[in-house]
Coordinates of C-alpha atoms and ligand atoms in Angstrom, one line a residue:
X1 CA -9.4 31.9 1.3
X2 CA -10.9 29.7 -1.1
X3 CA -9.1 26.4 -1.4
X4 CA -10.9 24.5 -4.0
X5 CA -10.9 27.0 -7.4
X6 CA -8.1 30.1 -8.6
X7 CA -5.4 28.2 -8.8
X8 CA -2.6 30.5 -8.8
X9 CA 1.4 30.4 -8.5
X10 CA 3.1 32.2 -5.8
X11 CA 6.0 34.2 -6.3
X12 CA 7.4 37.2 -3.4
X13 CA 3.5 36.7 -1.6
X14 CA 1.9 37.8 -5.0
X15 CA -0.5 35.7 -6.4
X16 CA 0.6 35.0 -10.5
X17 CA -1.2 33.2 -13.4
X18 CA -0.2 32.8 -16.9
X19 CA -1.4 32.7 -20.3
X20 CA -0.7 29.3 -20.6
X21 CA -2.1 26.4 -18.2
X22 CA -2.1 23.2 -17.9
X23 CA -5.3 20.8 -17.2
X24 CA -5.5 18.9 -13.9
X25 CA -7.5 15.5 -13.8
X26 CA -10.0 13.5 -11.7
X27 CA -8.0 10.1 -11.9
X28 CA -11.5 8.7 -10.9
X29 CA -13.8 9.9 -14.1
X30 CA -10.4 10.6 -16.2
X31 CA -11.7 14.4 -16.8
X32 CA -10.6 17.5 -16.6
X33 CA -11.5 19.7 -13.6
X34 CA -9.3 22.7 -13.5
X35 CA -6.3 24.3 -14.9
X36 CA -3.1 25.5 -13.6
X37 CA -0.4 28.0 -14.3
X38 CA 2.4 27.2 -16.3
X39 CA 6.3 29.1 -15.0
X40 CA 8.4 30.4 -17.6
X41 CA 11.8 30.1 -16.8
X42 CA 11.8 34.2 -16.2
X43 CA 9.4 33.5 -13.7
X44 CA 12.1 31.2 -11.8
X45 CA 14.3 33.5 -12.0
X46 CA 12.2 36.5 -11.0
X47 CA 11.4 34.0 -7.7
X48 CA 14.9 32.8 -6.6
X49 CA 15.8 36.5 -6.7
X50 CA 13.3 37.0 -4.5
X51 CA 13.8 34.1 -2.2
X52 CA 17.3 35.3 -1.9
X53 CA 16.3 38.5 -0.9
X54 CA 14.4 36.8 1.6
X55 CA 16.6 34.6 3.0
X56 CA 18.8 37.5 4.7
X57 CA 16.0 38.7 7.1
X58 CA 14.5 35.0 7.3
X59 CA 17.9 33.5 7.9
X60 CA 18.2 35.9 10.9
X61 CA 14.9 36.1 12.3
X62 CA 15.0 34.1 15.8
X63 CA 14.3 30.3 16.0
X64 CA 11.2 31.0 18.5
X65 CA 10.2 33.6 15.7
X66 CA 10.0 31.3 13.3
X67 CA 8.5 28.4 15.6
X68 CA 5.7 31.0 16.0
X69 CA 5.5 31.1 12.1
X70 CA 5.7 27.8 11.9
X71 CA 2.8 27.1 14.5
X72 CA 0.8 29.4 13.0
X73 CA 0.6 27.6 9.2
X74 CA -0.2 24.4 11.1
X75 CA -3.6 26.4 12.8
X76 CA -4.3 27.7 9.4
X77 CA -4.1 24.4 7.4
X78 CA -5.9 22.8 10.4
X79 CA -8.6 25.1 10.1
X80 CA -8.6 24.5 6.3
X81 CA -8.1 21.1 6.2
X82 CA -11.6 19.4 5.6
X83 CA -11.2 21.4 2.6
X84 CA -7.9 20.3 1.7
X85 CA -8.9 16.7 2.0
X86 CA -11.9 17.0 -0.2
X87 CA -9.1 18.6 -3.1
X88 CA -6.6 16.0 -2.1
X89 CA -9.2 13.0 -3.1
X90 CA -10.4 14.7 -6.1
X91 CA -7.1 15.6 -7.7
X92 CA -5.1 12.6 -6.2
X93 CA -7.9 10.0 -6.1
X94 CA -7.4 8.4 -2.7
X95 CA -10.6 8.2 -0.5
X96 CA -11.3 10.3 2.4
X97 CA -9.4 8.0 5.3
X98 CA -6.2 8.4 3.4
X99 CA -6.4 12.4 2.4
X100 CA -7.5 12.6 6.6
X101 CA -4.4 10.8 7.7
X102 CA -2.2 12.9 4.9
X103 CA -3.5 16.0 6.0
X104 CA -3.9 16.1 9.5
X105 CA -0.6 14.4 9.4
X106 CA 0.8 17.4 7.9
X107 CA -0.6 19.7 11.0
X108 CA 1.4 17.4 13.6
X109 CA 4.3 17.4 11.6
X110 CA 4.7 21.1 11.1
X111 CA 4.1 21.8 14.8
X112 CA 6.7 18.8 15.7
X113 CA 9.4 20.0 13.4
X114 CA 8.6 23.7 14.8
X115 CA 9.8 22.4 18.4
X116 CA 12.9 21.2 16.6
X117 CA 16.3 23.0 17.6
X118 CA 19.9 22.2 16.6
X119 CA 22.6 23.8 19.4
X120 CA 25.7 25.4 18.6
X121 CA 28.5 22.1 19.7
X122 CA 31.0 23.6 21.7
X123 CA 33.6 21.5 20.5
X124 CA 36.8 23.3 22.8
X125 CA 36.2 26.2 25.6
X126 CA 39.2 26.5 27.3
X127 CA 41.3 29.9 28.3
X128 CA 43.5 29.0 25.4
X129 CA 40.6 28.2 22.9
X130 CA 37.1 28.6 21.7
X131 CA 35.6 26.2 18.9
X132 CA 32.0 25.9 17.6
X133 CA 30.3 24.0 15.5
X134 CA 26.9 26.0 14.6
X135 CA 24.1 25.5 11.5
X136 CA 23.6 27.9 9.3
X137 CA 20.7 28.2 7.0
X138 CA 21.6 25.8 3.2
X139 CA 20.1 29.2 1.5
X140 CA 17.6 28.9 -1.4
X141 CA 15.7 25.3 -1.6
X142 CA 14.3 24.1 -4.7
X143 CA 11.8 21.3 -3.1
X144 CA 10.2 19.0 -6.1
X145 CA 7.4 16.8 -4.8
X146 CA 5.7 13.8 -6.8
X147 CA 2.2 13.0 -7.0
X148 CA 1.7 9.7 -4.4
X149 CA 1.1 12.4 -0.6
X150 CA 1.7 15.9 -2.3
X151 CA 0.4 17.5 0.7
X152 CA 2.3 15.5 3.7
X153 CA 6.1 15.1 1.2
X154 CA 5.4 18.9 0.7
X155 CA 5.5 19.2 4.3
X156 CA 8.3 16.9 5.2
X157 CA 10.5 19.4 3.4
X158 CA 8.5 22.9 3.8
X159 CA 8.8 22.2 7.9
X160 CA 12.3 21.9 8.5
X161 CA 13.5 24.3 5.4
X162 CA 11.6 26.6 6.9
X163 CA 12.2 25.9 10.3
X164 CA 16.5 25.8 9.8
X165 CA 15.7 29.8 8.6
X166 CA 16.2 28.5 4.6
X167 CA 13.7 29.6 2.2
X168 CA 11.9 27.6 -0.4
X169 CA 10.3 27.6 -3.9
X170 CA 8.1 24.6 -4.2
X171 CA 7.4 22.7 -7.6
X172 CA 4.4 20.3 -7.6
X173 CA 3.8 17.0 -9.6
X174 CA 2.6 18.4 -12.7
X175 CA -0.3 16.1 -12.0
X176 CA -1.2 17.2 -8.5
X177 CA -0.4 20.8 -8.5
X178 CA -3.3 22.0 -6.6
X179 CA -3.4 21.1 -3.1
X180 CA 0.8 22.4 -3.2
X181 CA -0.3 25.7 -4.9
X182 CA -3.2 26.1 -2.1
X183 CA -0.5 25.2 0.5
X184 CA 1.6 27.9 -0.3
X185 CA -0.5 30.3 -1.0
X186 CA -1.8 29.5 2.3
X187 CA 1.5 30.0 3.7
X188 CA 1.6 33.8 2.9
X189 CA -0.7 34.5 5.8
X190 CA 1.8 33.0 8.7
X191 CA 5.0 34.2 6.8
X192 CA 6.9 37.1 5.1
X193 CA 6.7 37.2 1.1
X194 CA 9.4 35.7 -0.7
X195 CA 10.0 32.7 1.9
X196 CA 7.9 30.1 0.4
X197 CA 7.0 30.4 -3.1
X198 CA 5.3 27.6 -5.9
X199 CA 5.6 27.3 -9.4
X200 CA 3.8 24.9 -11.3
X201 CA 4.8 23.6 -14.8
X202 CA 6.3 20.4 -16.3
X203 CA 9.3 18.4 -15.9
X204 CA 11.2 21.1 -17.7
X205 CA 10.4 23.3 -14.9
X206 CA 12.6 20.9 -12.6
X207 CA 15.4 20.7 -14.8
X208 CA 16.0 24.2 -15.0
X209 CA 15.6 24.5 -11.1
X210 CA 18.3 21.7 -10.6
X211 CA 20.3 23.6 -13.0
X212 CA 19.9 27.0 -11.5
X213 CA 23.1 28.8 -10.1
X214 CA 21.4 30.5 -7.7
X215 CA 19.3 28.1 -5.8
X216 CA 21.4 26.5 -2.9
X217 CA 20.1 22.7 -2.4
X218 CA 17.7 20.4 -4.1
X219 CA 15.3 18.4 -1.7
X220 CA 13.7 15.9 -4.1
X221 CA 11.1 13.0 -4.1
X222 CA 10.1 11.0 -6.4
X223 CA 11.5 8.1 -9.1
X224 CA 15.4 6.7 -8.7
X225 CA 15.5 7.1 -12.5
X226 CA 14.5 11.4 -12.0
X227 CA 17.0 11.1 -8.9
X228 CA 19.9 10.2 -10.9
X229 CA 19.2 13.0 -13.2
X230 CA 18.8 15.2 -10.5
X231 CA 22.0 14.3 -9.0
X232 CA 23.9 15.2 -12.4
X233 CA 22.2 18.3 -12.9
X234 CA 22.9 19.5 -9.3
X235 CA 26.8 18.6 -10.1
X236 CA 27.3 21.4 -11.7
X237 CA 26.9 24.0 -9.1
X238 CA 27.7 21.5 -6.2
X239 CA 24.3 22.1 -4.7
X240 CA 23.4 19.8 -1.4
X241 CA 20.5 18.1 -2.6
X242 CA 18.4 14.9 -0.2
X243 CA 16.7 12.4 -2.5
X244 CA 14.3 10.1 -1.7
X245 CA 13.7 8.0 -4.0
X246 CA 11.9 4.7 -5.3
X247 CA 11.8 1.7 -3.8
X248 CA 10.8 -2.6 -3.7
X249 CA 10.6 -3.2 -0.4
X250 CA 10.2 -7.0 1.4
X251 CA 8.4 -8.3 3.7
X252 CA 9.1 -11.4 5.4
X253 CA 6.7 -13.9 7.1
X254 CA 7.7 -16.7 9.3
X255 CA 5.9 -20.1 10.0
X256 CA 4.4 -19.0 13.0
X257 CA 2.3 -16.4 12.1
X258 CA -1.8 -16.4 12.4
X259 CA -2.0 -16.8 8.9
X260 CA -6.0 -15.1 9.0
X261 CA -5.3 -11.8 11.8
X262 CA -2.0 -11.1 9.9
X263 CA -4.0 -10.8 6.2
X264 CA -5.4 -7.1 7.0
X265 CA -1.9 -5.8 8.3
X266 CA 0.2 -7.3 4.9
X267 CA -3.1 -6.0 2.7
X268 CA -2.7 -2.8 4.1
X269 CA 1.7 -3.5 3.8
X270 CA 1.1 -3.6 0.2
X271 CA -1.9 -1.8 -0.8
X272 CA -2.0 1.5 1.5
X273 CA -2.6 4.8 -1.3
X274 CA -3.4 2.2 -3.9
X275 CA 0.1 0.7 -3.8
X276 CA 1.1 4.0 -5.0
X277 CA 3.5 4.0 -1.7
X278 CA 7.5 4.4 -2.2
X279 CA 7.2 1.9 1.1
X280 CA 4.5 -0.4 -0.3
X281 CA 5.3 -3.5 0.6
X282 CA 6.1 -4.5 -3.1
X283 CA 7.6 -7.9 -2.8
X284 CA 6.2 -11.3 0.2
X285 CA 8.3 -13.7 1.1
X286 CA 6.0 -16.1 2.9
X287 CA 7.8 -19.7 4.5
X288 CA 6.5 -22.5 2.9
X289 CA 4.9 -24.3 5.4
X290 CA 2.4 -21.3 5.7
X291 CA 2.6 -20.1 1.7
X292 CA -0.9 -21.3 1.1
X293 CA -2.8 -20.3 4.3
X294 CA -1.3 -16.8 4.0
X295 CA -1.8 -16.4 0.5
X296 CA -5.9 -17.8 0.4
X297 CA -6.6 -15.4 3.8
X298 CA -5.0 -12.1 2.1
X299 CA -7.1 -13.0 -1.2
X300 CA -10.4 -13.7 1.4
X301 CA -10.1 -10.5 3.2
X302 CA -9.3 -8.5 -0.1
X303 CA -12.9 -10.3 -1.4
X304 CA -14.8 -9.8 1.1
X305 CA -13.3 -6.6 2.8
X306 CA -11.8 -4.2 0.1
X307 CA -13.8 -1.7 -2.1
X308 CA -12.1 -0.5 -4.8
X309 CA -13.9 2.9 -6.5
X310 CA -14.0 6.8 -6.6
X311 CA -12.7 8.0 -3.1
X312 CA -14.9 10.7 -3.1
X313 CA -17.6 7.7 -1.9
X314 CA -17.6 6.9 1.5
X315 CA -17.4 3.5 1.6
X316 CA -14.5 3.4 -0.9
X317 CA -11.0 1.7 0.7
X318 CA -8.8 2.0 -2.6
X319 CA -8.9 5.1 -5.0
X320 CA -8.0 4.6 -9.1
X321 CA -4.6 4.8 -10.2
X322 CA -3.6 8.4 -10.0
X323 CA -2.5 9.0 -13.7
X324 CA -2.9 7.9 -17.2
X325 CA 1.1 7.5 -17.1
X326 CA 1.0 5.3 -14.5
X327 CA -2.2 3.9 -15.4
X328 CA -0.2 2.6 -18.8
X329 CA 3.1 1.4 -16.6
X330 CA 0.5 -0.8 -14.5
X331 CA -1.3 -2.5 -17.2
X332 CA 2.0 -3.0 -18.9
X333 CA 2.9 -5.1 -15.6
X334 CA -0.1 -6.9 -15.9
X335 CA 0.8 -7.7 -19.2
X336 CA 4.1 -9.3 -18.6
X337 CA 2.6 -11.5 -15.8
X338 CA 0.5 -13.0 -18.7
X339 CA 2.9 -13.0 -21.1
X340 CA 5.1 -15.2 -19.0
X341 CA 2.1 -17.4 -17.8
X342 CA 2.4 -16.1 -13.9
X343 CA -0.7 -17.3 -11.6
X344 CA -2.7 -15.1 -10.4
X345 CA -4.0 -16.1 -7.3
X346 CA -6.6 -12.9 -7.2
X347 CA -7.5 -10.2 -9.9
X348 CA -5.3 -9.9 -12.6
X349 CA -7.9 -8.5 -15.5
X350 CA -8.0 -4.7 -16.0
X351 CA -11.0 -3.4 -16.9
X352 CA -9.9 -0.6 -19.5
X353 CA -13.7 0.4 -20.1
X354 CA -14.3 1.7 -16.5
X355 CA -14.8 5.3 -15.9
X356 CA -11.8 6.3 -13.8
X357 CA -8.1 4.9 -14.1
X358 CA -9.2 1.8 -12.1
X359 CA -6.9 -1.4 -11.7
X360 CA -8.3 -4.5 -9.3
X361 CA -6.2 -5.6 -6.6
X362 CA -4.2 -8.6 -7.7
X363 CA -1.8 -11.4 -6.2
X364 CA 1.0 -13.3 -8.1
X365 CA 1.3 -16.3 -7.1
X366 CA 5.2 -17.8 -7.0
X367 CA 6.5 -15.7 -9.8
X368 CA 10.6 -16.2 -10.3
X369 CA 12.7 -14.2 -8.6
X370 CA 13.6 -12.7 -11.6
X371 CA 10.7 -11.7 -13.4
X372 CA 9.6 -7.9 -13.5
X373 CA 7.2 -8.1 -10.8
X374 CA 9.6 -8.9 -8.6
X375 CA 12.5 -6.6 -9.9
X376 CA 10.8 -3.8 -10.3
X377 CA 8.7 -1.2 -8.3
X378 CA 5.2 -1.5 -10.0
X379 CA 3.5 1.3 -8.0
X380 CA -0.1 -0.4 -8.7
X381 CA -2.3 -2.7 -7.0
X382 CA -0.4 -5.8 -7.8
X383 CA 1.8 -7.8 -5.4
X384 CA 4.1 -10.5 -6.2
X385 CA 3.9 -13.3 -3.7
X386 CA 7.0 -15.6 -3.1
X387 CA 7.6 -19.0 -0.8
X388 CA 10.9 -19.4 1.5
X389 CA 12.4 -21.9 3.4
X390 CA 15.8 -21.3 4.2
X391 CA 16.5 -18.2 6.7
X392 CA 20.1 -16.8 4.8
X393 CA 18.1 -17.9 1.4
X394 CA 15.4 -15.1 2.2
X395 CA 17.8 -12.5 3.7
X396 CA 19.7 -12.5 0.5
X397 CA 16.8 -13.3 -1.8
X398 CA 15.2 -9.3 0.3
X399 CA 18.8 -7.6 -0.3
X400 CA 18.7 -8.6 -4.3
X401 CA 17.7 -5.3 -5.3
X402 CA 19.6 -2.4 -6.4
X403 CA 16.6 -0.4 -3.9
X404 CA 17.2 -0.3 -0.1
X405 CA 13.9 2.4 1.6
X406 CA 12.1 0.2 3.8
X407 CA 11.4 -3.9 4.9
X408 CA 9.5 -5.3 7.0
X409 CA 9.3 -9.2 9.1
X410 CA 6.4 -10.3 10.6
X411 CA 6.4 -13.5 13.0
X412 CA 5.8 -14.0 16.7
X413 CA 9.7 -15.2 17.4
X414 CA 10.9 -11.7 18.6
X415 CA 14.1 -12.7 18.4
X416 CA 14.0 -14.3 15.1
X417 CA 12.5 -11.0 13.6
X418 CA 15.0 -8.8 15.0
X419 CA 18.0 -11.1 14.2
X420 CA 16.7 -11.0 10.2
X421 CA 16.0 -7.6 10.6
X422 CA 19.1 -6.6 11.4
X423 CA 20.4 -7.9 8.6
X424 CA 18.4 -5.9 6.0
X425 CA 19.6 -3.8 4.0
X426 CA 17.0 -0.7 4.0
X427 CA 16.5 2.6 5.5
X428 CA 13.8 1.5 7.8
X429 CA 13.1 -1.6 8.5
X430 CA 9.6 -2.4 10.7
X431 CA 8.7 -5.7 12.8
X432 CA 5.3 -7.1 13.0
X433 CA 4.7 -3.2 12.0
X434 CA 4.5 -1.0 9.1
X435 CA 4.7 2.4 7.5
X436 CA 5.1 3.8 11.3
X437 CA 6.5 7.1 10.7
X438 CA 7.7 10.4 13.0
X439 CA 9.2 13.8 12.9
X440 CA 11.7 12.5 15.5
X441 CA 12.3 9.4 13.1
X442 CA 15.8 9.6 10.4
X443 CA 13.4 8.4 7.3
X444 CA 15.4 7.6 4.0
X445 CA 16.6 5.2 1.4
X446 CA 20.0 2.6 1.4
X447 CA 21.8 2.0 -2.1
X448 CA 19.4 3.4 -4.6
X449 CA 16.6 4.1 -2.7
X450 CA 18.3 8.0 -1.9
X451 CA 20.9 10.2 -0.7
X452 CA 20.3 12.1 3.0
X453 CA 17.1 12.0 4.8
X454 CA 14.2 13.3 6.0
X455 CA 13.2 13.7 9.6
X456 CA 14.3 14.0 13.1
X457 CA 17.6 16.2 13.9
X458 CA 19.4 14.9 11.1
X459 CA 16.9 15.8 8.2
X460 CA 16.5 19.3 9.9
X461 CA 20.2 19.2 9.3
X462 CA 19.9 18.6 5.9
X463 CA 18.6 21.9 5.5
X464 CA 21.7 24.1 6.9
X465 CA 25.7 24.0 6.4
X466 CA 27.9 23.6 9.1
X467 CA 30.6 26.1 10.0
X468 CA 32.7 25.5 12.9
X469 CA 34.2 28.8 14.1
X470 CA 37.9 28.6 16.1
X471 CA 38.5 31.4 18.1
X472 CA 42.8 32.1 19.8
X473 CA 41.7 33.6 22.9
X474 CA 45.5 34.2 23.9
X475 CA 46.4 37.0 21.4
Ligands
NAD501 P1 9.0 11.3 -10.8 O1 10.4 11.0 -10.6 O2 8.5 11.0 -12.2 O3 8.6 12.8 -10.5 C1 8.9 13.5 -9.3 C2 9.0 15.0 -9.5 O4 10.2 15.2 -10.3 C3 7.9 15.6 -10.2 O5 7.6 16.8 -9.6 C4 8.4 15.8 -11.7 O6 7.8 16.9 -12.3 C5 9.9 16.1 -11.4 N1 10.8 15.9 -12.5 C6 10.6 15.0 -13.5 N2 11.7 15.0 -14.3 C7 12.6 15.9 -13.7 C8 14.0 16.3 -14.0 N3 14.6 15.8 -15.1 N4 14.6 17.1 -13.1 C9 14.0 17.6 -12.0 N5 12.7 17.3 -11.7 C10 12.0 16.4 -12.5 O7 8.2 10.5 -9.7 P2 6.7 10.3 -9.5 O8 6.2 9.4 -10.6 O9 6.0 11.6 -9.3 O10 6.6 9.6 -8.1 C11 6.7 8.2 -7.9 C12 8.1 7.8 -7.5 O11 8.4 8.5 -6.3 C13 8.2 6.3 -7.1 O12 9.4 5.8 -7.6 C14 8.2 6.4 -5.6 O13 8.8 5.2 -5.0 C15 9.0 7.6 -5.3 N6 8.7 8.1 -4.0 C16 9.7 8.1 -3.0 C17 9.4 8.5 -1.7 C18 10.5 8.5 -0.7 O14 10.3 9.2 0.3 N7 11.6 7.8 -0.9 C19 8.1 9.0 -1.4 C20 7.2 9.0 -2.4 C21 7.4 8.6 -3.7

């Protein structure tokens, strides 16, 4: 199969195109290198037909069957993966460490979630009684992915849909379609048609599948803003949906840190994918008595260790922004740091000339608490950097935030990171670590970060309804 041209939808295991496409960019030359298919709304229909169709022979196949299944996609997209890295950097931008780590990410995760099982609970077995609690398949799944990891958030939701005997019609990012198109239609050879399917179009295309009486549950990533109308739109039918969503996470630094071997691990806290990270670290706190020392060794590694350029060039660390949309939303953030005279302590000019959608890697240095920079998730290369000295000050100062996905302290006190980080309020919260993810690890968002998770035993859950059946053995 080839993965990097004939980019096609798949519906049922057939592979569909359609009159009209849409263009896919290079985010690091800002051109045009392929076109996509664009669904009709008959064509979602024609598919959740067939994924409910589906779903009765899937939805009773055996869990070891579908482990098998399951095991098999993960050999395939291993054996296809250099492949898929070099379509992942060219349609997504970031360079070749990154697409590595998403990709062959993506093989260990659908061979850990494979191994995954959720029991019957025998609640009663007496000679009186018999109650169980057992998961049943959610039904149809409508996943809608963004455009940051396309390949590994595909996979965080393909893996246990799949794997909890629901089926699945994928929708891509309308600006990374291809690597989730190639996914699925790699997925025909390890399952039966009509259990995974893709359709690529706009935005529109995910309204009218949150809308859509007949698929079951929504699993979405992306914005908090999409989310809520996600939410709304998935009223109306009552479907289970799982949103992960945006988020502004802290980081904390206390006085005692080495000031010059913590600067990689907070660069990489905030600047991993470009910043283009839901867990990005998007906001550091840093106690005064270090503030400066911190702040000059992250700018002097950035100088003198960080190249910022196509990721198709091996030397590059950060790829362009991945979008002109975003690329606008960025600059616009850059704007209002000048506007309102912020410091930058490193970076801060765009170069709008450059061939791809290029920002530097910039530090604000003590903006207010409540300018945009620090409100709001930026998703860029641009990192607001704050002083503390008050322990209760900076816990409350991390919680001001309608987000709550992820935090992180850093300090050599063990007991002083624990103790703060205990009292954030976040999904996951890391100490003197970051971004450290599982398959056996609940991942997902407080307040407006999300609804439900992803992950371990309780995101397989996610994808199944309960039913407890009560049996009077005494008749
Ligand atoms: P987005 O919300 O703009 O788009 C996400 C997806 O939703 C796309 O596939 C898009 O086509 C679709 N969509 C747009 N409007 C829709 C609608 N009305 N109904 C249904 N679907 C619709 O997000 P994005 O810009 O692609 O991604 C960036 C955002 O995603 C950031 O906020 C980031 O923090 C978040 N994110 C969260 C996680 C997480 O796990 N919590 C992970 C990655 C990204």
């Amino acid at each position: 199969m080839k993965i990097d041209s004939d980019f096609v939808m798949t519906i049922n295991g057939e592979s569909v195109t359609t009159e009209q496409t849409q263009p896919v960019y290079n985010p690091a030359t800002r051109s045009v290198f392929a076109q996509v298919p664009d669904a009709s709304q008959q064509q979602l229909d024609d598919t959740v037909q067939t994924a409910q169709v589906a779903l009765k022979t899937w939805g009773a196949t055996a869990a070891n069957d579908r482990q098998a299944a399951l095991e098999t996609y993960a050999d395939l997209l291993e054996e296809h993966a250099d492949a898929f890295m070099s379509l992942l950097t060219r349609e997504q931008g970031k360079p070749r460490a990154g697409a590595e780590w998403e990709v062959l990410g993506s093989v260990a995760w659908l061979r850990a979630v494979a191994s995954q099982r959720l029991p019957d609970e025998v609640v009663e077995d007496t000679d009186e009684r018999r109650v169980v609690t057992r998961f049943t398949p959610v039904g149809v799944v409508g996943a809608i992915v963004p455009w940051n990891f396309p390949i590994l958030l595909a996979i965080w939701k393909i893996a246990p849909a799949l794997m909890s005997g629901s089926t699945m019609i994928l929708k891509p990012s309308p600006y990374t379609p291809l690597c989730n198109l190639k996914l699925v239609e790699l997925a025909q050879q390890a399952f039966p048609p009509g259990v995974i399917s893709a359709l690529s179009g706009g935005d529109d295309l995910g309204v009218w599948m949150t809308t859509h009486p007949e698929i079951n549950k929504i699993a979405f990533t992306g914005s908090t803003e999409t989310g809520r109308h996600v939410m709304k739109s998935a009223s109306a039918t009552i479907k289970r949906v799982t949103l992960e969503l945006g988020g502004n996470d802290p980081a904390i630094v206390l006085p005692d840190v080495d000031a010059k071997a913590l600067a990689p691990q907070l660069f990489w806290a905030a600047f991993q994918n470009n910043a283009q990270f839901c867990n990005s670290t998007k906001r550091l706190y840093i106690h005064e008595d270090v503030y400066e020392e911190v702040r000059d060794a992250l700018a002097d590694f950035i100088t003198h260790h960080v190249k910022v350029g196509d990721g198709a060039e091996a030397d590059t660390d950060l790829g362009p922004i991945q979008n002109s949309m975003q690329y606008g939303k960025v600059q616009d953030y850059f704007a209002d740091c000048h506007v309102n005279g912020y410091t930058f302590a490193l970076g801060g000019e765009i170069d709008e000339k450059a061939a791809g959608w290029f920002v530097p890697v910039s530090l604000v240095d003590n903006p207010p608490d409540d300018s945009r920079i620090v409100c709001e998730e930026p998703f860029g290369p641009i990192l607001p950097l704050m002083k503390w000295s008050d322990e209760a000050d900076v816990i409350a100062r991390a919680n001001d935030t309608i987000y709550g996905l992820g935090a992180s302290v850093w300090g050599k006190d063990l007991t002083a990171i624990e103790r703060i980080g205990q009292q954030l309020e976040a999904g996951t919260v890391w100490l003197n670590e970051v971004h450290q993810y599982s398959p056996f690890q609940a991942f997902g968002g407080h307040k407006q970060s999300g609804l439900g998770c992803e992950n371990s035993l309780h995101g397989l859950m996610e994808y199944t309804n309960w039913q407890t059946i009560t049996m009077n053995k005494v008749m």
